[in-house]
PDB file of C-alpha atoms in Angstrom:
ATOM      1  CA  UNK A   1      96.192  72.718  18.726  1.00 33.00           C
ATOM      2  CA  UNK A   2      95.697  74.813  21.734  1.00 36.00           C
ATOM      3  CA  UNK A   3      91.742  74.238  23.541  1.00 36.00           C
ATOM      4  CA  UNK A   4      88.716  76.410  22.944  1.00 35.00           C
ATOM      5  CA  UNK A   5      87.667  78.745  25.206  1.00 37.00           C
ATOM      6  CA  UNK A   6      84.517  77.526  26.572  1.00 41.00           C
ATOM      7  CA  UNK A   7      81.279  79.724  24.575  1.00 41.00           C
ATOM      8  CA  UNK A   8      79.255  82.276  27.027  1.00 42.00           C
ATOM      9  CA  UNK A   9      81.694  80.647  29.831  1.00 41.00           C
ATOM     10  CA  UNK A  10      81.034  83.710  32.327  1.00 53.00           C
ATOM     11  CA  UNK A  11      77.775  82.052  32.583  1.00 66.00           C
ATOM     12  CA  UNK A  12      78.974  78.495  32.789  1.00 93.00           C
ATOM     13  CA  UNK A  13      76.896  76.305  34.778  1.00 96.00           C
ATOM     14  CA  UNK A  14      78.006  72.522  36.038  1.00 96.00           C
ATOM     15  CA  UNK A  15      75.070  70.133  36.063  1.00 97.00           C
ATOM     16  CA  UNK A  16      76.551  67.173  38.537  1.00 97.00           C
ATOM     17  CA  UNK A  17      74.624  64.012  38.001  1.00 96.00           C
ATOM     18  CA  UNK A  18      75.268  60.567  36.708  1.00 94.00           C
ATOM     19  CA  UNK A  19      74.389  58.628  33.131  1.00 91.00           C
ATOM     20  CA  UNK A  20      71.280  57.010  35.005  1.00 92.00           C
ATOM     21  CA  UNK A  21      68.986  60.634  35.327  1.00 94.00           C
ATOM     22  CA  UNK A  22      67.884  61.216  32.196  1.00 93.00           C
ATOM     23  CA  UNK A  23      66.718  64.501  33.163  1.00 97.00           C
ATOM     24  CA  UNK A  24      70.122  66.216  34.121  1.00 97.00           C
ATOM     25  CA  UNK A  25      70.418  66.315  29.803  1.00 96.00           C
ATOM     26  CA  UNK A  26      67.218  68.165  29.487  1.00 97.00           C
ATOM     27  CA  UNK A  27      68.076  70.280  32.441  1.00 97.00           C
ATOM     28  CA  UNK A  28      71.775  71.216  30.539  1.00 96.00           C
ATOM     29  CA  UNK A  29      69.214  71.926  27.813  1.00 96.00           C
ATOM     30  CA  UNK A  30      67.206  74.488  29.201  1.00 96.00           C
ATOM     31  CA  UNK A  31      69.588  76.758  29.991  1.00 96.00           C
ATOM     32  CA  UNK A  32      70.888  79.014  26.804  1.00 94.00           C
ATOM     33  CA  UNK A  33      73.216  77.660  24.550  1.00 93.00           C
ATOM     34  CA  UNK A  34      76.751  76.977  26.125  1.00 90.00           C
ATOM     35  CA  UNK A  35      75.820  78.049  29.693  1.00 94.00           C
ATOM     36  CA  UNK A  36      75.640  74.663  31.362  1.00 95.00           C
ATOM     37  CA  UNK A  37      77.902  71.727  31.098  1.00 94.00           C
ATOM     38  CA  UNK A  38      77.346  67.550  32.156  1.00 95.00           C
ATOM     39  CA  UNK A  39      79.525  66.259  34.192  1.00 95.00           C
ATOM     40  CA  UNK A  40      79.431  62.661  35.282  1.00 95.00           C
ATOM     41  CA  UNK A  41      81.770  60.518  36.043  1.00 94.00           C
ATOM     42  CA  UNK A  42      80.983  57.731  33.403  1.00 94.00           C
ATOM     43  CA  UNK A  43      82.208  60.623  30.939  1.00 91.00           C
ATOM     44  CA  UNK A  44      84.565  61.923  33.390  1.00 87.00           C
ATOM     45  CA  UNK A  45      87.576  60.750  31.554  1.00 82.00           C
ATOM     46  CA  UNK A  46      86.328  62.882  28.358  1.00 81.00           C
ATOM     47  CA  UNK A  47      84.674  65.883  30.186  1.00 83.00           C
ATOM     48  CA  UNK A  48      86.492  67.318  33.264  1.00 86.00           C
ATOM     49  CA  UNK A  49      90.406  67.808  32.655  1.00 83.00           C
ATOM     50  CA  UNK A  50      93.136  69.946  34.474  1.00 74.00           C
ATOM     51  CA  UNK A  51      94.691  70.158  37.670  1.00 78.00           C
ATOM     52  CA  UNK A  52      93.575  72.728  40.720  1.00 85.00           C
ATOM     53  CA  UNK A  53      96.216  74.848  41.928  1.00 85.00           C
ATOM     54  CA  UNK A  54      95.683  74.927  46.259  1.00 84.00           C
ATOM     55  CA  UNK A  55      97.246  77.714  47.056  1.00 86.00           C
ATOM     56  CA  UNK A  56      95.768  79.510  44.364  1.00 90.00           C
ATOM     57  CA  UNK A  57      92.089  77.967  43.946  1.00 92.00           C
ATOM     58  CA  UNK A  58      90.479  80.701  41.631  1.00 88.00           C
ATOM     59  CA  UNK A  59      92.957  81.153  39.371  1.00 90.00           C
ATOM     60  CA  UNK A  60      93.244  77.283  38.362  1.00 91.00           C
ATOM     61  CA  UNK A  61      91.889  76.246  35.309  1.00 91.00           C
ATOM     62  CA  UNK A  62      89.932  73.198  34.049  1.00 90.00           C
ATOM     63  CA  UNK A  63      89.085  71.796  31.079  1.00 90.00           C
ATOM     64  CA  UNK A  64      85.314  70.618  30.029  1.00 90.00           C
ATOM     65  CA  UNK A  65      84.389  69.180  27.005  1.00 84.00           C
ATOM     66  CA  UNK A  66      87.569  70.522  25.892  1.00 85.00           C
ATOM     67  CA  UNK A  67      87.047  73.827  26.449  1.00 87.00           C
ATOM     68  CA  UNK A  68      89.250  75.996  28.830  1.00 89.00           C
ATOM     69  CA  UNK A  69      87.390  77.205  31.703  1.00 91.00           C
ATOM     70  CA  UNK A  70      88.589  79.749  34.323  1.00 92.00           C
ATOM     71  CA  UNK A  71      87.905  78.896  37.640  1.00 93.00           C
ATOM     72  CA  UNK A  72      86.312  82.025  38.589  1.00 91.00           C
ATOM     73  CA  UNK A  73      84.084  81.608  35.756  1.00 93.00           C
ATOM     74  CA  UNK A  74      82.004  78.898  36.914  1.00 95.00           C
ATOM     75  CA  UNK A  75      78.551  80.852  38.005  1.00 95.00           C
ATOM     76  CA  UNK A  76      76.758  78.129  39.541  1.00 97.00           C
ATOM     77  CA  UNK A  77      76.629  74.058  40.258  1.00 97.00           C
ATOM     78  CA  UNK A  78      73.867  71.585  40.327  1.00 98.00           C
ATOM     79  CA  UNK A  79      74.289  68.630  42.312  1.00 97.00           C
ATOM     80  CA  UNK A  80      71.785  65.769  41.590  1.00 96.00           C
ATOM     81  CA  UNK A  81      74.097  63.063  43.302  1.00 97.00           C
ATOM     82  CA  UNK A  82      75.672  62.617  47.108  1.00 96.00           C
ATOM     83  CA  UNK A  83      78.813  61.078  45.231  1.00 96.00           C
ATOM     84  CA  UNK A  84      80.455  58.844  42.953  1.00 97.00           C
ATOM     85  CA  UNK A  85      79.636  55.183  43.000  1.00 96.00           C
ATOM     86  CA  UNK A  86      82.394  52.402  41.517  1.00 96.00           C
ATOM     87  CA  UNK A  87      80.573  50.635  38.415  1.00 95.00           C
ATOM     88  CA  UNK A  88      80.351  54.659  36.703  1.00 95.00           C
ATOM     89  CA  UNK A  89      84.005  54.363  36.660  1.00 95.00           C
ATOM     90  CA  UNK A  90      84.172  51.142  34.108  1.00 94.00           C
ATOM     91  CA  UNK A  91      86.709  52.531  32.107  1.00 93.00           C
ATOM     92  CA  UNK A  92      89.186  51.893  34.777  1.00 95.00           C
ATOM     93  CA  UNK A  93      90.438  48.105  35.482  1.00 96.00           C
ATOM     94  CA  UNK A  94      88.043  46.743  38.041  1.00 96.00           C
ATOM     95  CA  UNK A  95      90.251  46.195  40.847  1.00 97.00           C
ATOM     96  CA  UNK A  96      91.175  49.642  40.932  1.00 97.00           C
ATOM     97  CA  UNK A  97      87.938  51.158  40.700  1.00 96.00           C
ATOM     98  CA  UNK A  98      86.448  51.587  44.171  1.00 97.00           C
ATOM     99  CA  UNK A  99      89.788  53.780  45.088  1.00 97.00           C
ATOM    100  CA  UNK A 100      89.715  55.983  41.762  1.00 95.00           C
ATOM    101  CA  UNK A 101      85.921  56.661  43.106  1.00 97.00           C
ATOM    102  CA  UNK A 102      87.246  57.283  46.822  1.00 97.00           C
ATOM    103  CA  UNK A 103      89.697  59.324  44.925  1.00 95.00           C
ATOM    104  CA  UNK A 104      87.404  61.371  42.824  1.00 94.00           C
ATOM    105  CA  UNK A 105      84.746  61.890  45.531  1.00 96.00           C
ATOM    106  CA  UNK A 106      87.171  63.516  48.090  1.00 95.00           C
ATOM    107  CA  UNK A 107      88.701  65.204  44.874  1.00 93.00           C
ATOM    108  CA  UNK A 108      84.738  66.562  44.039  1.00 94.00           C
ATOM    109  CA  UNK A 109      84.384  67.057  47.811  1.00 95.00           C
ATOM    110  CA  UNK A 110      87.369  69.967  47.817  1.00 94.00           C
ATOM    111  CA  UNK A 111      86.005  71.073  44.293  1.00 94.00           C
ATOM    112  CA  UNK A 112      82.639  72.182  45.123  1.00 96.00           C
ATOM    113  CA  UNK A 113      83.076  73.417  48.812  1.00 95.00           C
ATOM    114  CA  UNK A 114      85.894  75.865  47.443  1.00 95.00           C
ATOM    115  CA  UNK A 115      83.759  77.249  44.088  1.00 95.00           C
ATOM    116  CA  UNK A 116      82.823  80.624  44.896  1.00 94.00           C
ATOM    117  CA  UNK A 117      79.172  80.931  43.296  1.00 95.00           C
ATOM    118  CA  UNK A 118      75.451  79.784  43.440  1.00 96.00           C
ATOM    119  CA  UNK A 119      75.457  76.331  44.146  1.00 97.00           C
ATOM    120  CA  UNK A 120      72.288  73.975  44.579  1.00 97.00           C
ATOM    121  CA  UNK A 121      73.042  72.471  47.040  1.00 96.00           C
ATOM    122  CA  UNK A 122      76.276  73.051  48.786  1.00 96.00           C
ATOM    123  CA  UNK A 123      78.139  70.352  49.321  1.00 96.00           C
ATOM    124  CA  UNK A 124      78.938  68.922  52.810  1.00 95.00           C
ATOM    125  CA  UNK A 125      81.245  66.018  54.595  1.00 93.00           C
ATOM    126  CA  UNK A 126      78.071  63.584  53.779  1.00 93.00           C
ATOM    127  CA  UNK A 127      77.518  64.562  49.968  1.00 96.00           C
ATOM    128  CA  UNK A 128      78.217  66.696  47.392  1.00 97.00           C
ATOM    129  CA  UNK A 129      74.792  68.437  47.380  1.00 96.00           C
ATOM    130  CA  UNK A 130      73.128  69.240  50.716  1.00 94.00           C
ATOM    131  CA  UNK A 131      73.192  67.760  54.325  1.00 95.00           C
ATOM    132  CA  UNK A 132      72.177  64.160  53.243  1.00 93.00           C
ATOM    133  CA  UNK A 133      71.322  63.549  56.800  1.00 93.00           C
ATOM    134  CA  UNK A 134      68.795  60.193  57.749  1.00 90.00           C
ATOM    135  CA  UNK A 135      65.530  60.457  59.099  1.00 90.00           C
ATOM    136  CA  UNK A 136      66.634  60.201  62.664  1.00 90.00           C
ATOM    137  CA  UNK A 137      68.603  63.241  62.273  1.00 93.00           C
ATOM    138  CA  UNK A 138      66.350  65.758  60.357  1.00 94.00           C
ATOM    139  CA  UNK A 139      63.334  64.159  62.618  1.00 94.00           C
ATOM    140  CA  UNK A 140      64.925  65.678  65.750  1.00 94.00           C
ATOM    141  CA  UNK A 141      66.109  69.091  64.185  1.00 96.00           C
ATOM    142  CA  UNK A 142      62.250  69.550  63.140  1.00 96.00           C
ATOM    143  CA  UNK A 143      61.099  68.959  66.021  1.00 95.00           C
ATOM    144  CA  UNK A 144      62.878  71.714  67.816  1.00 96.00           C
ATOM    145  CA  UNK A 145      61.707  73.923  65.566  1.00 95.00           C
ATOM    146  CA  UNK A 146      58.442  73.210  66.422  1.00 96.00           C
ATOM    147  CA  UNK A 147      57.710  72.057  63.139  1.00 96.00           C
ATOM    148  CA  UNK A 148      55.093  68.490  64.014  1.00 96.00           C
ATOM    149  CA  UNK A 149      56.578  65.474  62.642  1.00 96.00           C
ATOM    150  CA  UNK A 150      54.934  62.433  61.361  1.00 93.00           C
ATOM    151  CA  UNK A 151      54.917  59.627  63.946  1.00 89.00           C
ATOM    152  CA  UNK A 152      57.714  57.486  63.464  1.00 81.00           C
ATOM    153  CA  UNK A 153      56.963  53.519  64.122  1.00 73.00           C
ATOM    154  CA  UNK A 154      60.965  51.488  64.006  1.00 63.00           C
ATOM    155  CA  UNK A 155      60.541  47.823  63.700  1.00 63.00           C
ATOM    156  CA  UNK A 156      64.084  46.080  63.492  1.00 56.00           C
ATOM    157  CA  UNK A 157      65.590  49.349  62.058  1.00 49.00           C
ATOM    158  CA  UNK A 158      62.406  50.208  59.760  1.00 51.00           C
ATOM    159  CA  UNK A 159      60.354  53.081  59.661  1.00 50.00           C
ATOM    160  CA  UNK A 160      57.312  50.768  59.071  1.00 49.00           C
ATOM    161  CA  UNK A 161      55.261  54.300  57.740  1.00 54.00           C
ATOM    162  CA  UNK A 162      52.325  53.250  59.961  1.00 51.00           C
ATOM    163  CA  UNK A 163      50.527  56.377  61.467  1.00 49.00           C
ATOM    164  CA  UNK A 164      47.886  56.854  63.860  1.00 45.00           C
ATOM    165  CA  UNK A 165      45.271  57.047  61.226  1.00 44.00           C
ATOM    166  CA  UNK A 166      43.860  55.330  58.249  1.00 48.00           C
ATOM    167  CA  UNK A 167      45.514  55.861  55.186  1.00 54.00           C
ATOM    168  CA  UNK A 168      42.367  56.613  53.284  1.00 55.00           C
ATOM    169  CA  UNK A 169      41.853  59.899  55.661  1.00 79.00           C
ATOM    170  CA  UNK A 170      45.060  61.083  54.844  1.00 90.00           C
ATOM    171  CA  UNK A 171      46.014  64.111  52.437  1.00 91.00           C
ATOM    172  CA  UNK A 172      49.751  64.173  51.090  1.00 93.00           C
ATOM    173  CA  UNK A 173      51.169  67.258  50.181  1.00 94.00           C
ATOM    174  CA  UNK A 174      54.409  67.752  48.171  1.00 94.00           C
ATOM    175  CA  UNK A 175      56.281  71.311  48.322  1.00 95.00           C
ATOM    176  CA  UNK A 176      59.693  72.163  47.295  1.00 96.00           C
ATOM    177  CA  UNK A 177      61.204  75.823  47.760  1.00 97.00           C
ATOM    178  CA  UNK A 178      63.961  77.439  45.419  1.00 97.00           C
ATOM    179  CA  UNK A 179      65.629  80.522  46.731  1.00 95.00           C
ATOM    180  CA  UNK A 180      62.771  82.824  47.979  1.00 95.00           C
ATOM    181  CA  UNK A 181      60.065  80.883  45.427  1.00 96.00           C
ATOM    182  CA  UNK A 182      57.772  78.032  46.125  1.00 96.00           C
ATOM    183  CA  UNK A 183      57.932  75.932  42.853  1.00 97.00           C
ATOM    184  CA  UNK A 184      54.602  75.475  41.430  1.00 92.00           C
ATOM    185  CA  UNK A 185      51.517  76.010  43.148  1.00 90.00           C
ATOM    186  CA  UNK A 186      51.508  77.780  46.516  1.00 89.00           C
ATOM    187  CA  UNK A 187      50.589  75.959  49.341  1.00 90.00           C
ATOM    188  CA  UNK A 188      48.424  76.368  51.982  1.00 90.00           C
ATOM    189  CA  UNK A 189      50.251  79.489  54.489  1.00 91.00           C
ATOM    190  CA  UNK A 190      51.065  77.180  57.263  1.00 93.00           C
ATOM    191  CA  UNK A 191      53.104  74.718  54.739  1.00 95.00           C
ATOM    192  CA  UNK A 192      54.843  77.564  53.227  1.00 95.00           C
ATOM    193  CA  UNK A 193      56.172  78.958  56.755  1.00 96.00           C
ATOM    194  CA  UNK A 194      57.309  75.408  57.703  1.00 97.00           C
ATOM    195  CA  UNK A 195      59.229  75.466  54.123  1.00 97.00           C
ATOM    196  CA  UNK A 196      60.535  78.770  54.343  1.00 97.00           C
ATOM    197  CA  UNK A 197      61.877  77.751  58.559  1.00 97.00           C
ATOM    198  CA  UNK A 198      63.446  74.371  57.530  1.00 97.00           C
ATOM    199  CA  UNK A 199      65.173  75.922  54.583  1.00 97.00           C
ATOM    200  CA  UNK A 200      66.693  78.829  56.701  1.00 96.00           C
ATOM    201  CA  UNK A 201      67.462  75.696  59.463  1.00 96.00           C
ATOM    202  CA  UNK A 202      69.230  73.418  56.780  1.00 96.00           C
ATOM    203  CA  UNK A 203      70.859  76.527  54.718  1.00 95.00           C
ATOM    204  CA  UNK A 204      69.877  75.089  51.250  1.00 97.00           C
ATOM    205  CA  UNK A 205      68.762  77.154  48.681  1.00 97.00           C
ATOM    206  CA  UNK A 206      66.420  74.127  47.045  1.00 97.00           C
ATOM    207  CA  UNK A 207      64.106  71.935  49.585  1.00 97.00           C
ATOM    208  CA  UNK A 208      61.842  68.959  48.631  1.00 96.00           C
ATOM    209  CA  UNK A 209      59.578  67.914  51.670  1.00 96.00           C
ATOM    210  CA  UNK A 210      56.248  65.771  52.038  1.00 95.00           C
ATOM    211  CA  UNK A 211      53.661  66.205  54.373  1.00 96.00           C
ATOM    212  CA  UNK A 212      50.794  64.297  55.563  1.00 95.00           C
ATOM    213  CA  UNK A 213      47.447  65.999  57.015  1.00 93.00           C
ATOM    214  CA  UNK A 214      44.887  64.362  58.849  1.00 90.00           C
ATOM    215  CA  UNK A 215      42.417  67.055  59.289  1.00 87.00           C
ATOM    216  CA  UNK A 216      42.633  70.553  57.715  1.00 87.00           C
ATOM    217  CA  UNK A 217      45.093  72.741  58.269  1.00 89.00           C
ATOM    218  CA  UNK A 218      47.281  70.625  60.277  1.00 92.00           C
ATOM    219  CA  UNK A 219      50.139  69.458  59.000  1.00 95.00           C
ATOM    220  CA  UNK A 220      52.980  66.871  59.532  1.00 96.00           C
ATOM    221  CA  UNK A 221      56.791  66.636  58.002  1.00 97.00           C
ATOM    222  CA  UNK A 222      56.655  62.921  56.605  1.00 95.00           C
ATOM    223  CA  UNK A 223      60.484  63.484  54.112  1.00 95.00           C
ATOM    224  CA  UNK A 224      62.527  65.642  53.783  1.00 95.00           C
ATOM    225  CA  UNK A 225      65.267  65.505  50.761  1.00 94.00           C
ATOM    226  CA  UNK A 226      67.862  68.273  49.768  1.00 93.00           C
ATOM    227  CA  UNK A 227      69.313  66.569  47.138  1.00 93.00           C
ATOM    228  CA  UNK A 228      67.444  68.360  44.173  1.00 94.00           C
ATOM    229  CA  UNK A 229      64.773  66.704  42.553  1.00 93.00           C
ATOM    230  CA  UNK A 230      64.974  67.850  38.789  1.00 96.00           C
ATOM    231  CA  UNK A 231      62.511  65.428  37.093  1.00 95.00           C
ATOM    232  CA  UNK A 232      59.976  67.473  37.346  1.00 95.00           C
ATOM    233  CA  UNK A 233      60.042  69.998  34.264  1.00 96.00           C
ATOM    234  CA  UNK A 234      59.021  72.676  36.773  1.00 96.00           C
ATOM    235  CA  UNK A 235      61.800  72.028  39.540  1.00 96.00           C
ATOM    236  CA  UNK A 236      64.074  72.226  35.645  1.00 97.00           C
ATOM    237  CA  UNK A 237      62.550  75.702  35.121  1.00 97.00           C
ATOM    238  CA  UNK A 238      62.725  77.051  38.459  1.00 97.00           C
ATOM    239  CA  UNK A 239      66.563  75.932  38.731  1.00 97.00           C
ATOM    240  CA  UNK A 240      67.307  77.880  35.182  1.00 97.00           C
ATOM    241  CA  UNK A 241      65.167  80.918  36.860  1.00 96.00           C
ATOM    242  CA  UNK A 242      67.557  81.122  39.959  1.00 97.00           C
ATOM    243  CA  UNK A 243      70.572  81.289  38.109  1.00 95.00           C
ATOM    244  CA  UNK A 244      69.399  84.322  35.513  1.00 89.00           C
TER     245      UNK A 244
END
């Protein structure tokens, strides 16, 4: 019996996550009916079929959930993961698990860097959603921005989170940036510029960072994470908003 075409699949959306975020189901959920698909790779082995044609990327074809799905009609992609890990594989024998995941994750890799649509976030050499680069890294690109960073105390290879101040005269602030749109409650204008410039810098269309302030209206990058953050029901709403 021949496979289904896959319902509203011009507007198919791929949620990439794992079995352990129980929030990349309620995020599926929010769009409408049919537009967004799980795929993990605990279910990989039920939910992601087909082969990829390389000289001829968007007109391959792949099967989810047993539906037939166009290349070229994937709209968008949601990473929540920077790969694969072993153990999700456990329907493969043990000893051959941690090369099916090397497998997979290069496969994944090639998959999402050639999709031509929205994707949040694109994937790079590091992980399949965003930069994923350490603290050492982003801490340095900030900082030629002219963007302040929190002070950074290493003790054997620790960032011991010890600043110059008292914790108790500290204010935390927690902004993340979708497209063009703060998510939630705007921040104070000098927070929003410094979103709006490391965005542009990193070339991510979704940006979680933290900040610590020690007087008003100045301001210090504590984190920064581009691997989307969809807990949050309103990160989940904001994600459905940038794909209608």
């Amino acid at each position: 019996m021949p496979a289904t075409r896959a319902s509203n699949a011009s507007a198919l959306i791929l949620v990439i996550s794992n079995i352990a975020n129980e929030a990349a189901a309620s995020l599926v959920d929010s769009f409408p009916l049919g537009a967004a698909s799980l795929i993990t790779a605990s279910a990989f082995h039920q939910s992601f079929k087909g082969g990829l044609d390389v000289s001829d990327f968007d007109s391959s074809q792949i099967k989810i959930n047993g539906a037939v799905v166009p290349i070229a009609e994937i709209s968008g992609v949601v990473t929540t993961i920077c790969s694969f890990i072993p153990p999700e594989f456990y329907y493969i024998q043990a000893a051959d698990r941690k090369y099916v995941c090397a497998e997979m994750n290069a496969f994944f890799t090639f998959f999402l860097s050639q999709l031509n649509c929205k994707k949040i976030n694109p994937p790079s050499v590091r992980s399949f959603s965003g930069p994923n680069l350490n603290k050492i890294e982003w801490i340095k690109i900030a900082s030629e921005a002219n963007i302040p960073v929190w002070p950074v105390n290493i003790a054997n290879s620790i960032d011991t989170g010890e600043g110059a101040i008292g914790k108790s005269k500290l204010k935390f602030h927690t902004c993340s940036v979708i497209g063009s749109n703060i998510i939630g409650r705007k921040p104070p204008g000098t927070l929003e510029h410094y979103m709006f410039d490391l965005q542009r810098i990193f070339d991510v269309p979704f940006l979680t960072c933290h900040f610590i302030s020690n007087r008003p209206g100045k301001y210090f990058l504590a984190e920064m994470i581009t691997r989307p953050d969809i807990i949050p029901a309103a990160n989940r709403g904001a994600i459905v908003n940038y794909f209608s």
